[in-house]
């Protein structure tokens, strides 16, 4: 079944050619032009990827992103923005975006990012896979089903957060470099800010802490990150 892409863009000069391009690639595409409509549509389900403009007429795209994640949306979110400031980009990633593209962008680059993110996302409606055997310290990472648990409680994480966690958990106790995270979770040809890695790790760290996971993600300054069992766990 073709992936369902939601385009959230109010500019009629940008949205129609973007929709046509995605449809030619075989995606099911739907377009909305307002933030609240996007929030409602995402909440209704059957959306795999959101292409989200920040400059919407009724609310900021960052708020759309925040509400989508708070409602449990685990699909991909790529922010499309004409804002040049690095702060906007980092804040967007902090509220749950997986990637961003600054306008004007090439359609070939957008399609490449879209394919890469969808490859790493579990398709909507995928049947649940058998639960993985418990890992040390009560954290379970099921790579087949792309699901994460702390004890018996599932932790909702985004596609990028899950990919980061898999790499950290595979070598628990050892350092995973920022370079490796960027190359394997994003793309070896991706030239954006490394702050995206920090923002994604930060969100993942917070979710694990809130779930009571007896592990911690430690920042190894100038190198990368390490997933460690907490003392006494």
mmCIF file with all atom_site columns, C-alpha atoms in Angstrom:
data_model
loop_
_atom_site.group_PDB
_atom_site.id
_atom_site.type_symbol
_atom_site.label_atom_id
_atom_site.label_alt_id
_atom_site.label_comp_id
_atom_site.label_asym_id
_atom_site.label_entity_id
_atom_site.label_seq_id
_atom_site.pdbx_PDB_ins_code
_atom_site.Cartn_x
_atom_site.Cartn_y
_atom_site.Cartn_z
_atom_site.occupancy
_atom_site.B_iso_or_equiv
_atom_site.pdbx_formal_charge
_atom_site.auth_seq_id
_atom_site.auth_comp_id
_atom_site.auth_asym_id
_atom_site.auth_atom_id
_atom_site.pdbx_PDB_model_num
ATOM 1   C CA . UNK A 1 1   ? 0.000  0.000   0.000  1.00 0.00 ? 1   UNK A CA 1
ATOM 2   C CA . UNK A 1 2   ? 1.296  3.433   -0.932 1.00 0.00 ? 2   UNK A CA 1
ATOM 3   C CA . UNK A 1 3   ? 2.414  5.715   1.880  1.00 0.00 ? 3   UNK A CA 1
ATOM 4   C CA . UNK A 1 4   ? 0.017  8.533   2.753  1.00 0.00 ? 4   UNK A CA 1
ATOM 5   C CA . UNK A 1 5   ? 1.646  11.983  2.745  1.00 0.00 ? 5   UNK A CA 1
ATOM 6   C CA . UNK A 1 6   ? -0.059 15.025  4.225  1.00 0.00 ? 6   UNK A CA 1
ATOM 7   C CA . UNK A 1 7   ? 1.100  18.339  2.739  1.00 0.00 ? 7   UNK A CA 1
ATOM 8   C CA . UNK A 1 8   ? 0.438  21.283  5.059  1.00 0.00 ? 8   UNK A CA 1
ATOM 9   C CA . UNK A 1 9   ? 1.097  24.346  2.916  1.00 0.00 ? 9   UNK A CA 1
ATOM 10  C CA . UNK A 1 10  ? -1.007 27.471  2.348  1.00 0.00 ? 10  UNK A CA 1
ATOM 11  C CA . UNK A 1 11  ? 0.939  28.856  -0.629 1.00 0.00 ? 11  UNK A CA 1
ATOM 12  C CA . UNK A 1 12  ? -0.929 27.982  -3.827 1.00 0.00 ? 12  UNK A CA 1
ATOM 13  C CA . UNK A 1 13  ? 2.234  28.498  -5.857 1.00 0.00 ? 13  UNK A CA 1
ATOM 14  C CA . UNK A 1 14  ? 4.089  25.819  -3.896 1.00 0.00 ? 14  UNK A CA 1
ATOM 15  C CA . UNK A 1 15  ? 1.487  23.259  -2.868 1.00 0.00 ? 15  UNK A CA 1
ATOM 16  C CA . UNK A 1 16  ? 0.006  22.095  -6.232 1.00 0.00 ? 16  UNK A CA 1
ATOM 17  C CA . UNK A 1 17  ? 3.335  21.254  -7.933 1.00 0.00 ? 17  UNK A CA 1
ATOM 18  C CA . UNK A 1 18  ? 4.522  19.612  -4.708 1.00 0.00 ? 18  UNK A CA 1
ATOM 19  C CA . UNK A 1 19  ? 1.392  17.461  -4.558 1.00 0.00 ? 19  UNK A CA 1
ATOM 20  C CA . UNK A 1 20  ? 1.709  16.491  -8.239 1.00 0.00 ? 20  UNK A CA 1
ATOM 21  C CA . UNK A 1 21  ? 5.354  15.530  -7.806 1.00 0.00 ? 21  UNK A CA 1
ATOM 22  C CA . UNK A 1 22  ? 4.587  13.293  -4.831 1.00 0.00 ? 22  UNK A CA 1
ATOM 23  C CA . UNK A 1 23  ? 1.641  11.681  -6.627 1.00 0.00 ? 23  UNK A CA 1
ATOM 24  C CA . UNK A 1 24  ? 3.853  10.892  -9.634 1.00 0.00 ? 24  UNK A CA 1
ATOM 25  C CA . UNK A 1 25  ? 6.140  9.058   -7.210 1.00 0.00 ? 25  UNK A CA 1
ATOM 26  C CA . UNK A 1 26  ? 3.213  6.835   -6.241 1.00 0.00 ? 26  UNK A CA 1
ATOM 27  C CA . UNK A 1 27  ? 2.313  8.355   -2.871 1.00 0.00 ? 27  UNK A CA 1
ATOM 28  C CA . UNK A 1 28  ? -1.220 9.010   -1.697 1.00 0.00 ? 28  UNK A CA 1
ATOM 29  C CA . UNK A 1 29  ? -1.206 12.765  -1.127 1.00 0.00 ? 29  UNK A CA 1
ATOM 30  C CA . UNK A 1 30  ? -3.591 15.052  0.708  1.00 0.00 ? 30  UNK A CA 1
ATOM 31  C CA . UNK A 1 31  ? -3.194 18.797  1.148  1.00 0.00 ? 31  UNK A CA 1
ATOM 32  C CA . UNK A 1 32  ? -4.521 21.152  3.819  1.00 0.00 ? 32  UNK A CA 1
ATOM 33  C CA . UNK A 1 33  ? -3.774 24.862  4.078  1.00 0.00 ? 33  UNK A CA 1
ATOM 34  C CA . UNK A 1 34  ? -4.410 25.575  7.769  1.00 0.00 ? 34  UNK A CA 1
ATOM 35  C CA . UNK A 1 35  ? -2.788 24.415  10.970 1.00 0.00 ? 35  UNK A CA 1
ATOM 36  C CA . UNK A 1 36  ? -5.928 23.333  12.815 1.00 0.00 ? 36  UNK A CA 1
ATOM 37  C CA . UNK A 1 37  ? -7.083 21.307  9.826  1.00 0.00 ? 37  UNK A CA 1
ATOM 38  C CA . UNK A 1 38  ? -3.693 19.596  9.845  1.00 0.00 ? 38  UNK A CA 1
ATOM 39  C CA . UNK A 1 39  ? -3.892 18.807  13.575 1.00 0.00 ? 39  UNK A CA 1
ATOM 40  C CA . UNK A 1 40  ? -7.364 17.321  13.127 1.00 0.00 ? 40  UNK A CA 1
ATOM 41  C CA . UNK A 1 41  ? -6.374 15.328  10.052 1.00 0.00 ? 41  UNK A CA 1
ATOM 42  C CA . UNK A 1 42  ? -3.286 13.869  11.722 1.00 0.00 ? 42  UNK A CA 1
ATOM 43  C CA . UNK A 1 43  ? -5.331 12.902  14.769 1.00 0.00 ? 43  UNK A CA 1
ATOM 44  C CA . UNK A 1 44  ? -7.803 11.006  12.568 1.00 0.00 ? 44  UNK A CA 1
ATOM 45  C CA . UNK A 1 45  ? -5.054 8.566   11.551 1.00 0.00 ? 45  UNK A CA 1
ATOM 46  C CA . UNK A 1 46  ? -3.712 6.942   8.372  1.00 0.00 ? 46  UNK A CA 1
ATOM 47  C CA . UNK A 1 47  ? -0.944 9.498   7.826  1.00 0.00 ? 47  UNK A CA 1
ATOM 48  C CA . UNK A 1 48  ? 2.615  8.238   7.352  1.00 0.00 ? 48  UNK A CA 1
ATOM 49  C CA . UNK A 1 49  ? 4.473  11.485  6.680  1.00 0.00 ? 49  UNK A CA 1
ATOM 50  C CA . UNK A 1 50  ? 3.749  15.201  7.124  1.00 0.00 ? 50  UNK A CA 1
ATOM 51  C CA . UNK A 1 51  ? 5.389  17.933  5.043  1.00 0.00 ? 51  UNK A CA 1
ATOM 52  C CA . UNK A 1 52  ? 4.786  20.941  7.246  1.00 0.00 ? 52  UNK A CA 1
ATOM 53  C CA . UNK A 1 53  ? 5.142  24.617  6.379  1.00 0.00 ? 53  UNK A CA 1
ATOM 54  C CA . UNK A 1 54  ? 5.846  26.911  9.329  1.00 0.00 ? 54  UNK A CA 1
ATOM 55  C CA . UNK A 1 55  ? 4.096  30.039  8.021  1.00 0.00 ? 55  UNK A CA 1
ATOM 56  C CA . UNK A 1 56  ? 0.463  28.958  8.203  1.00 0.00 ? 56  UNK A CA 1
ATOM 57  C CA . UNK A 1 57  ? -2.384 31.507  8.371  1.00 0.00 ? 57  UNK A CA 1
ATOM 58  C CA . UNK A 1 58  ? -4.037 30.357  11.596 1.00 0.00 ? 58  UNK A CA 1
ATOM 59  C CA . UNK A 1 59  ? -1.198 28.968  13.740 1.00 0.00 ? 59  UNK A CA 1
ATOM 60  C CA . UNK A 1 60  ? 2.539  28.476  13.665 1.00 0.00 ? 60  UNK A CA 1
ATOM 61  C CA . UNK A 1 61  ? 3.686  25.232  12.097 1.00 0.00 ? 61  UNK A CA 1
ATOM 62  C CA . UNK A 1 62  ? 5.772  24.521  15.192 1.00 0.00 ? 62  UNK A CA 1
ATOM 63  C CA . UNK A 1 63  ? 2.564  24.371  17.226 1.00 0.00 ? 63  UNK A CA 1
ATOM 64  C CA . UNK A 1 64  ? 1.089  21.945  14.695 1.00 0.00 ? 64  UNK A CA 1
ATOM 65  C CA . UNK A 1 65  ? 4.180  19.777  15.123 1.00 0.00 ? 65  UNK A CA 1
ATOM 66  C CA . UNK A 1 66  ? 3.987  19.968  18.905 1.00 0.00 ? 66  UNK A CA 1
ATOM 67  C CA . UNK A 1 67  ? 0.301  19.033  19.004 1.00 0.00 ? 67  UNK A CA 1
ATOM 68  C CA . UNK A 1 68  ? 0.810  16.177  16.551 1.00 0.00 ? 68  UNK A CA 1
ATOM 69  C CA . UNK A 1 69  ? 3.505  14.624  18.724 1.00 0.00 ? 69  UNK A CA 1
ATOM 70  C CA . UNK A 1 70  ? 1.534  15.187  21.922 1.00 0.00 ? 70  UNK A CA 1
ATOM 71  C CA . UNK A 1 71  ? -1.419 13.369  20.359 1.00 0.00 ? 71  UNK A CA 1
ATOM 72  C CA . UNK A 1 72  ? 0.806  10.345  19.753 1.00 0.00 ? 72  UNK A CA 1
ATOM 73  C CA . UNK A 1 73  ? 1.625  10.742  16.053 1.00 0.00 ? 73  UNK A CA 1
ATOM 74  C CA . UNK A 1 74  ? 4.749  8.649   15.416 1.00 0.00 ? 74  UNK A CA 1
ATOM 75  C CA . UNK A 1 75  ? 5.104  9.179   11.670 1.00 0.00 ? 75  UNK A CA 1
ATOM 76  C CA . UNK A 1 76  ? 7.660  11.382  9.981  1.00 0.00 ? 76  UNK A CA 1
ATOM 77  C CA . UNK A 1 77  ? 7.543  15.183  10.013 1.00 0.00 ? 77  UNK A CA 1
ATOM 78  C CA . UNK A 1 78  ? 9.614  17.290  7.633  1.00 0.00 ? 78  UNK A CA 1
ATOM 79  C CA . UNK A 1 79  ? 9.443  21.029  8.195  1.00 0.00 ? 79  UNK A CA 1
ATOM 80  C CA . UNK A 1 80  ? 9.436  23.332  5.169  1.00 0.00 ? 80  UNK A CA 1
ATOM 81  C CA . UNK A 1 81  ? 10.468 26.844  6.096  1.00 0.00 ? 81  UNK A CA 1
ATOM 82  C CA . UNK A 1 82  ? 11.432 30.170  4.562  1.00 0.00 ? 82  UNK A CA 1
ATOM 83  C CA . UNK A 1 83  ? 12.855 31.283  7.896  1.00 0.00 ? 83  UNK A CA 1
ATOM 84  C CA . UNK A 1 84  ? 16.612 31.562  7.794  1.00 0.00 ? 84  UNK A CA 1
ATOM 85  C CA . UNK A 1 85  ? 17.365 31.522  11.512 1.00 0.00 ? 85  UNK A CA 1
ATOM 86  C CA . UNK A 1 86  ? 19.062 28.453  12.984 1.00 0.00 ? 86  UNK A CA 1
ATOM 87  C CA . UNK A 1 87  ? 16.944 28.907  16.104 1.00 0.00 ? 87  UNK A CA 1
ATOM 88  C CA . UNK A 1 88  ? 13.742 28.228  14.185 1.00 0.00 ? 88  UNK A CA 1
ATOM 89  C CA . UNK A 1 89  ? 15.218 25.012  12.853 1.00 0.00 ? 89  UNK A CA 1
ATOM 90  C CA . UNK A 1 90  ? 16.441 23.747  16.208 1.00 0.00 ? 90  UNK A CA 1
ATOM 91  C CA . UNK A 1 91  ? 13.178 24.654  17.952 1.00 0.00 ? 91  UNK A CA 1
ATOM 92  C CA . UNK A 1 92  ? 11.319 22.767  15.255 1.00 0.00 ? 92  UNK A CA 1
ATOM 93  C CA . UNK A 1 93  ? 13.378 19.686  15.924 1.00 0.00 ? 93  UNK A CA 1
ATOM 94  C CA . UNK A 1 94  ? 12.871 20.116  19.656 1.00 0.00 ? 94  UNK A CA 1
ATOM 95  C CA . UNK A 1 95  ? 9.082  19.865  19.222 1.00 0.00 ? 95  UNK A CA 1
ATOM 96  C CA . UNK A 1 96  ? 9.381  16.647  17.282 1.00 0.00 ? 96  UNK A CA 1
ATOM 97  C CA . UNK A 1 97  ? 10.318 17.292  13.656 1.00 0.00 ? 97  UNK A CA 1
ATOM 98  C CA . UNK A 1 98  ? 12.524 14.657  12.036 1.00 0.00 ? 98  UNK A CA 1
ATOM 99  C CA . UNK A 1 99  ? 14.036 16.851  9.344  1.00 0.00 ? 99  UNK A CA 1
ATOM 100 C CA . UNK A 1 100 ? 13.774 20.258  7.702  1.00 0.00 ? 100 UNK A CA 1
ATOM 101 C CA . UNK A 1 101 ? 14.220 21.878  4.302  1.00 0.00 ? 101 UNK A CA 1
ATOM 102 C CA . UNK A 1 102 ? 14.774 25.581  3.783  1.00 0.00 ? 102 UNK A CA 1
ATOM 103 C CA . UNK A 1 103 ? 12.897 27.245  0.921  1.00 0.00 ? 103 UNK A CA 1
ATOM 104 C CA . UNK A 1 104 ? 13.606 27.337  -1.922 1.00 0.00 ? 104 UNK A CA 1
ATOM 105 C CA . UNK A 1 105 ? 14.416 23.636  -2.060 1.00 0.00 ? 105 UNK A CA 1
ATOM 106 C CA . UNK A 1 106 ? 14.857 21.213  -4.958 1.00 0.00 ? 106 UNK A CA 1
ATOM 107 C CA . UNK A 1 107 ? 12.133 18.648  -5.519 1.00 0.00 ? 107 UNK A CA 1
ATOM 108 C CA . UNK A 1 108 ? 14.761 15.936  -5.979 1.00 0.00 ? 108 UNK A CA 1
ATOM 109 C CA . UNK A 1 109 ? 16.140 16.661  -2.512 1.00 0.00 ? 109 UNK A CA 1
ATOM 110 C CA . UNK A 1 110 ? 12.650 16.682  -1.008 1.00 0.00 ? 110 UNK A CA 1
ATOM 111 C CA . UNK A 1 111 ? 11.852 13.316  -2.594 1.00 0.00 ? 111 UNK A CA 1
ATOM 112 C CA . UNK A 1 112 ? 15.128 11.855  -1.338 1.00 0.00 ? 112 UNK A CA 1
ATOM 113 C CA . UNK A 1 113 ? 14.380 13.010  2.220  1.00 0.00 ? 113 UNK A CA 1
ATOM 114 C CA . UNK A 1 114 ? 10.824 11.698  1.937  1.00 0.00 ? 114 UNK A CA 1
ATOM 115 C CA . UNK A 1 115 ? 11.946 8.250   0.762  1.00 0.00 ? 115 UNK A CA 1
ATOM 116 C CA . UNK A 1 116 ? 14.626 8.028   3.448  1.00 0.00 ? 116 UNK A CA 1
ATOM 117 C CA . UNK A 1 117 ? 12.232 8.931   6.249  1.00 0.00 ? 117 UNK A CA 1
ATOM 118 C CA . UNK A 1 118 ? 9.485  6.609   5.055  1.00 0.00 ? 118 UNK A CA 1
ATOM 119 C CA . UNK A 1 119 ? 11.934 3.714   4.800  1.00 0.00 ? 119 UNK A CA 1
ATOM 120 C CA . UNK A 1 120 ? 12.690 4.117   8.481  1.00 0.00 ? 120 UNK A CA 1
ATOM 121 C CA . UNK A 1 121 ? 9.063  4.421   9.538  1.00 0.00 ? 121 UNK A CA 1
ATOM 122 C CA . UNK A 1 122 ? 6.793  1.472   10.208 1.00 0.00 ? 122 UNK A CA 1
ATOM 123 C CA . UNK A 1 123 ? 3.902  1.507   7.718  1.00 0.00 ? 123 UNK A CA 1
ATOM 124 C CA . UNK A 1 124 ? 0.497  2.503   9.090  1.00 0.00 ? 124 UNK A CA 1
ATOM 125 C CA . UNK A 1 125 ? -1.477 -0.580  10.017 1.00 0.00 ? 125 UNK A CA 1
ATOM 126 C CA . UNK A 1 126 ? 1.525  -2.890  10.289 1.00 0.00 ? 126 UNK A CA 1
ATOM 127 C CA . UNK A 1 127 ? 0.538  -5.844  12.501 1.00 0.00 ? 127 UNK A CA 1
ATOM 128 C CA . UNK A 1 128 ? 2.284  -5.973  15.847 1.00 0.00 ? 128 UNK A CA 1
ATOM 129 C CA . UNK A 1 129 ? 5.309  -8.264  15.918 1.00 0.00 ? 129 UNK A CA 1
ATOM 130 C CA . UNK A 1 130 ? 6.227  -10.571 18.786 1.00 0.00 ? 130 UNK A CA 1
ATOM 131 C CA . UNK A 1 131 ? 7.643  -8.737  21.755 1.00 0.00 ? 131 UNK A CA 1
ATOM 132 C CA . UNK A 1 132 ? 11.410 -8.868  21.987 1.00 0.00 ? 132 UNK A CA 1
ATOM 133 C CA . UNK A 1 133 ? 13.078 -10.587 24.901 1.00 0.00 ? 133 UNK A CA 1
ATOM 134 C CA . UNK A 1 134 ? 13.742 -8.232  27.801 1.00 0.00 ? 134 UNK A CA 1
ATOM 135 C CA . UNK A 1 135 ? 17.023 -6.374  27.582 1.00 0.00 ? 135 UNK A CA 1
ATOM 136 C CA . UNK A 1 136 ? 19.072 -5.494  30.639 1.00 0.00 ? 136 UNK A CA 1
ATOM 137 C CA . UNK A 1 137 ? 17.731 -2.779  32.939 1.00 0.00 ? 137 UNK A CA 1
ATOM 138 C CA . UNK A 1 138 ? 14.103 -3.181  31.840 1.00 0.00 ? 138 UNK A CA 1
ATOM 139 C CA . UNK A 1 139 ? 14.482 -1.416  28.489 1.00 0.00 ? 139 UNK A CA 1
ATOM 140 C CA . UNK A 1 140 ? 13.230 -3.417  25.496 1.00 0.00 ? 140 UNK A CA 1
ATOM 141 C CA . UNK A 1 141 ? 13.838 -2.334  21.918 1.00 0.00 ? 141 UNK A CA 1
ATOM 142 C CA . UNK A 1 142 ? 12.015 -4.433  19.315 1.00 0.00 ? 142 UNK A CA 1
ATOM 143 C CA . UNK A 1 143 ? 13.665 -3.650  15.983 1.00 0.00 ? 143 UNK A CA 1
ATOM 144 C CA . UNK A 1 144 ? 11.261 -5.842  13.990 1.00 0.00 ? 144 UNK A CA 1
ATOM 145 C CA . UNK A 1 145 ? 8.143  -4.081  15.241 1.00 0.00 ? 145 UNK A CA 1
ATOM 146 C CA . UNK A 1 146 ? 9.956  -0.745  15.802 1.00 0.00 ? 146 UNK A CA 1
ATOM 147 C CA . UNK A 1 147 ? 8.537  -0.446  19.311 1.00 0.00 ? 147 UNK A CA 1
ATOM 148 C CA . UNK A 1 148 ? 10.087 0.400   22.664 1.00 0.00 ? 148 UNK A CA 1
ATOM 149 C CA . UNK A 1 149 ? 9.087  -0.582  26.181 1.00 0.00 ? 149 UNK A CA 1
ATOM 150 C CA . UNK A 1 150 ? 10.176 0.233   29.709 1.00 0.00 ? 150 UNK A CA 1
ATOM 151 C CA . UNK A 1 151 ? 9.059  -2.788  31.710 1.00 0.00 ? 151 UNK A CA 1
ATOM 152 C CA . UNK A 1 152 ? 5.463  -3.359  30.501 1.00 0.00 ? 152 UNK A CA 1
ATOM 153 C CA . UNK A 1 153 ? 4.779  0.204   29.347 1.00 0.00 ? 153 UNK A CA 1
ATOM 154 C CA . UNK A 1 154 ? 5.346  1.164   25.715 1.00 0.00 ? 154 UNK A CA 1
ATOM 155 C CA . UNK A 1 155 ? 7.224  4.410   25.101 1.00 0.00 ? 155 UNK A CA 1
ATOM 156 C CA . UNK A 1 156 ? 6.047  6.419   22.093 1.00 0.00 ? 156 UNK A CA 1
ATOM 157 C CA . UNK A 1 157 ? 9.047  7.618   20.080 1.00 0.00 ? 157 UNK A CA 1
ATOM 158 C CA . UNK A 1 158 ? 9.420  9.100   16.620 1.00 0.00 ? 158 UNK A CA 1
ATOM 159 C CA . UNK A 1 159 ? 11.132 7.302   13.749 1.00 0.00 ? 159 UNK A CA 1
ATOM 160 C CA . UNK A 1 160 ? 14.398 9.202   14.206 1.00 0.00 ? 160 UNK A CA 1
ATOM 161 C CA . UNK A 1 161 ? 14.345 8.780   17.988 1.00 0.00 ? 161 UNK A CA 1
ATOM 162 C CA . UNK A 1 162 ? 13.878 5.032   17.552 1.00 0.00 ? 162 UNK A CA 1
ATOM 163 C CA . UNK A 1 163 ? 16.779 4.784   15.109 1.00 0.00 ? 163 UNK A CA 1
ATOM 164 C CA . UNK A 1 164 ? 19.032 6.668   17.526 1.00 0.00 ? 164 UNK A CA 1
ATOM 165 C CA . UNK A 1 165 ? 17.968 4.399   20.386 1.00 0.00 ? 165 UNK A CA 1
ATOM 166 C CA . UNK A 1 166 ? 18.684 1.256   18.337 1.00 0.00 ? 166 UNK A CA 1
ATOM 167 C CA . UNK A 1 167 ? 22.241 2.384   17.641 1.00 0.00 ? 167 UNK A CA 1
ATOM 168 C CA . UNK A 1 168 ? 22.859 3.321   21.277 1.00 0.00 ? 168 UNK A CA 1
ATOM 169 C CA . UNK A 1 169 ? 21.307 0.106   22.613 1.00 0.00 ? 169 UNK A CA 1
ATOM 170 C CA . UNK A 1 170 ? 23.254 -2.128  20.225 1.00 0.00 ? 170 UNK A CA 1
ATOM 171 C CA . UNK A 1 171 ? 26.507 -1.047  21.881 1.00 0.00 ? 171 UNK A CA 1
ATOM 172 C CA . UNK A 1 172 ? 25.193 -0.193  25.338 1.00 0.00 ? 172 UNK A CA 1
ATOM 173 C CA . UNK A 1 173 ? 27.977 1.241   27.446 1.00 0.00 ? 173 UNK A CA 1
ATOM 174 C CA . UNK A 1 174 ? 30.067 2.267   24.423 1.00 0.00 ? 174 UNK A CA 1
ATOM 175 C CA . UNK A 1 175 ? 30.152 5.638   22.705 1.00 0.00 ? 175 UNK A CA 1
ATOM 176 C CA . UNK A 1 176 ? 28.298 6.221   19.442 1.00 0.00 ? 176 UNK A CA 1
ATOM 177 C CA . UNK A 1 177 ? 29.770 9.188   17.624 1.00 0.00 ? 177 UNK A CA 1
ATOM 178 C CA . UNK A 1 178 ? 27.730 12.087  16.276 1.00 0.00 ? 178 UNK A CA 1
ATOM 179 C CA . UNK A 1 179 ? 29.172 11.286  12.856 1.00 0.00 ? 179 UNK A CA 1
ATOM 180 C CA . UNK A 1 180 ? 27.820 7.739   12.957 1.00 0.00 ? 180 UNK A CA 1
ATOM 181 C CA . UNK A 1 181 ? 24.416 8.912   14.163 1.00 0.00 ? 181 UNK A CA 1
ATOM 182 C CA . UNK A 1 182 ? 24.230 11.476  11.376 1.00 0.00 ? 182 UNK A CA 1
ATOM 183 C CA . UNK A 1 183 ? 25.313 9.018   8.677  1.00 0.00 ? 183 UNK A CA 1
ATOM 184 C CA . UNK A 1 184 ? 23.096 6.123   9.740  1.00 0.00 ? 184 UNK A CA 1
ATOM 185 C CA . UNK A 1 185 ? 20.004 7.882   11.088 1.00 0.00 ? 185 UNK A CA 1
ATOM 186 C CA . UNK A 1 186 ? 19.876 10.746  8.621  1.00 0.00 ? 186 UNK A CA 1
ATOM 187 C CA . UNK A 1 187 ? 22.079 10.449  5.545  1.00 0.00 ? 187 UNK A CA 1
ATOM 188 C CA . UNK A 1 188 ? 25.806 10.395  4.899  1.00 0.00 ? 188 UNK A CA 1
ATOM 189 C CA . UNK A 1 189 ? 25.291 13.228  2.404  1.00 0.00 ? 189 UNK A CA 1
ATOM 190 C CA . UNK A 1 190 ? 23.245 15.344  4.827  1.00 0.00 ? 190 UNK A CA 1
ATOM 191 C CA . UNK A 1 191 ? 24.931 18.694  5.475  1.00 0.00 ? 191 UNK A CA 1
ATOM 192 C CA . UNK A 1 192 ? 22.658 20.243  8.102  1.00 0.00 ? 192 UNK A CA 1
ATOM 193 C CA . UNK A 1 193 ? 23.512 21.307  11.604 1.00 0.00 ? 193 UNK A CA 1
ATOM 194 C CA . UNK A 1 194 ? 24.711 18.688  14.096 1.00 0.00 ? 194 UNK A CA 1
ATOM 195 C CA . UNK A 1 195 ? 22.333 20.381  16.537 1.00 0.00 ? 195 UNK A CA 1
ATOM 196 C CA . UNK A 1 196 ? 19.642 18.197  14.955 1.00 0.00 ? 196 UNK A CA 1
ATOM 197 C CA . UNK A 1 197 ? 21.358 15.157  16.482 1.00 0.00 ? 197 UNK A CA 1
ATOM 198 C CA . UNK A 1 198 ? 21.513 16.826  19.898 1.00 0.00 ? 198 UNK A CA 1
ATOM 199 C CA . UNK A 1 199 ? 17.856 17.853  19.713 1.00 0.00 ? 199 UNK A CA 1
ATOM 200 C CA . UNK A 1 200 ? 16.726 14.327  18.810 1.00 0.00 ? 200 UNK A CA 1
ATOM 201 C CA . UNK A 1 201 ? 18.851 12.747  21.554 1.00 0.00 ? 201 UNK A CA 1
ATOM 202 C CA . UNK A 1 202 ? 17.510 15.321  24.005 1.00 0.00 ? 202 UNK A CA 1
ATOM 203 C CA . UNK A 1 203 ? 13.897 14.392  23.249 1.00 0.00 ? 203 UNK A CA 1
ATOM 204 C CA . UNK A 1 204 ? 14.703 10.693  23.514 1.00 0.00 ? 204 UNK A CA 1
ATOM 205 C CA . UNK A 1 205 ? 16.494 11.204  26.826 1.00 0.00 ? 205 UNK A CA 1
ATOM 206 C CA . UNK A 1 206 ? 13.490 13.071  28.234 1.00 0.00 ? 206 UNK A CA 1
ATOM 207 C CA . UNK A 1 207 ? 11.053 10.354  27.153 1.00 0.00 ? 207 UNK A CA 1
ATOM 208 C CA . UNK A 1 208 ? 13.132 7.607   28.732 1.00 0.00 ? 208 UNK A CA 1
ATOM 209 C CA . UNK A 1 209 ? 13.457 9.582   31.964 1.00 0.00 ? 209 UNK A CA 1
ATOM 210 C CA . UNK A 1 210 ? 9.712  10.264  32.096 1.00 0.00 ? 210 UNK A CA 1
ATOM 211 C CA . UNK A 1 211 ? 9.026  6.557   31.545 1.00 0.00 ? 211 UNK A CA 1
ATOM 212 C CA . UNK A 1 212 ? 11.282 5.658   34.467 1.00 0.00 ? 212 UNK A CA 1
ATOM 213 C CA . UNK A 1 213 ? 13.789 3.742   32.365 1.00 0.00 ? 213 UNK A CA 1
ATOM 214 C CA . UNK A 1 214 ? 16.752 2.647   34.506 1.00 0.00 ? 214 UNK A CA 1
ATOM 215 C CA . UNK A 1 215 ? 19.151 3.837   31.827 1.00 0.00 ? 215 UNK A CA 1
ATOM 216 C CA . UNK A 1 216 ? 20.603 7.197   30.958 1.00 0.00 ? 216 UNK A CA 1
ATOM 217 C CA . UNK A 1 217 ? 21.985 8.770   27.801 1.00 0.00 ? 217 UNK A CA 1
ATOM 218 C CA . UNK A 1 218 ? 25.294 10.430  28.582 1.00 0.00 ? 218 UNK A CA 1
ATOM 219 C CA . UNK A 1 219 ? 26.825 13.147  26.426 1.00 0.00 ? 219 UNK A CA 1
ATOM 220 C CA . UNK A 1 220 ? 30.509 12.477  25.761 1.00 0.00 ? 220 UNK A CA 1
ATOM 221 C CA . UNK A 1 221 ? 31.703 15.965  24.959 1.00 0.00 ? 221 UNK A CA 1
ATOM 222 C CA . UNK A 1 222 ? 33.183 16.389  21.520 1.00 0.00 ? 222 UNK A CA 1
ATOM 223 C CA . UNK A 1 223 ? 32.555 12.761  20.587 1.00 0.00 ? 223 UNK A CA 1
ATOM 224 C CA . UNK A 1 224 ? 28.973 11.539  20.862 1.00 0.00 ? 224 UNK A CA 1
ATOM 225 C CA . UNK A 1 225 ? 26.633 9.723   23.237 1.00 0.00 ? 225 UNK A CA 1
ATOM 226 C CA . UNK A 1 226 ? 26.562 6.586   25.393 1.00 0.00 ? 226 UNK A CA 1
ATOM 227 C CA . UNK A 1 227 ? 23.596 4.610   26.745 1.00 0.00 ? 227 UNK A CA 1
ATOM 228 C CA . UNK A 1 228 ? 24.360 3.435   30.263 1.00 0.00 ? 228 UNK A CA 1
ATOM 229 C CA . UNK A 1 229 ? 22.601 1.372   32.886 1.00 0.00 ? 229 UNK A CA 1
ATOM 230 C CA . UNK A 1 230 ? 21.992 3.526   35.920 1.00 0.00 ? 230 UNK A CA 1
ATOM 231 C CA . UNK A 1 231 ? 23.854 2.653   39.094 1.00 0.00 ? 231 UNK A CA 1
ATOM 232 C CA . UNK A 1 232 ? 21.876 0.308   41.312 1.00 0.00 ? 232 UNK A CA 1
ATOM 233 C CA . UNK A 1 233 ? 19.523 -0.673  38.465 1.00 0.00 ? 233 UNK A CA 1
#
